[in-house]
């Protein structure tokens, strides 16, 4: 995942995963004098929630001596998750928010010249996403994602998930043992009903059949290596609206913005 001269843009939300990842990366980075870390914090505009997390992220960065860059949906896209939730008529704001967050982090990482983007997805997140994609009827998304995402076309900064093999419980334990102050309240918009059901199902399965989550991850890895030789990646053009790389005329975020503007 990492090379000795990487400049890693660490996506820090202020939750237990991203702060644990930041802690660990700071320790690693200390051994590699040519590497660099910058914490990237995205302000989605979620009142009464993100402000607290940003403050926790700020004080963690200060304590660890990591440079921090904050970018907001308001500045980048002219809107916020709160506004999108009001306009999106029933659709879960999580789907918008995820697309915008990825886009925002990629923009910032490109601007600061980062060579990698690190996100705090853990084993539980990854296992849930694999099942979620199956149940959404989108198995190819499993093949396209993974712990290391490199864009051979060079348009997106490579993304890595250093904690993808670590169970959520162990991350919580690590955060408590290291005295990490993290945000523990859930996002007020967090109603991904299907993911919540999958989370409980996988936790039950893990209890009855230890290793279930790892098995899911390994299955996805086998699918990826079988598929990688077959399907060529689509060509990328500049989005007609924002100029970011996309295989279509408009990128996913611009299509979403257009849909809520109507
Ligand atoms: Zn666009």
PDB file of C-alpha atoms and ligand atoms in Angstrom, residues 103 239 241-244 250-251 254, ligand 1:
ATOM      1  CA  UNK A 103     -14.755  13.688  -5.072  1.00  0.00           C
ATOM      2  CA  UNK A 239     -16.879  16.266 -16.937  1.00  0.00           C
ATOM      3  CA  UNK A 241     -19.603  20.813 -15.842  1.00  0.00           C
ATOM      4  CA  UNK A 242     -16.801  20.510 -13.314  1.00  0.00           C
ATOM      5  CA  UNK A 243     -13.882  19.182 -15.371  1.00  0.00           C
ATOM      6  CA  UNK A 244     -13.199  16.191 -13.095  1.00  0.00           C
ATOM      7  CA  UNK A 250     -21.195  14.438 -16.628  1.00  0.00           C
ATOM      8  CA  UNK A 251     -19.667  12.972 -13.480  1.00  0.00           C
ATOM      9  CA  UNK A 254     -22.856  16.679 -11.234  1.00  0.00           C
TER      10      UNK A 254
HETATM   11 ZN1  LIG B   1     -18.759  16.968 -12.723  1.00  0.00          ZN
END
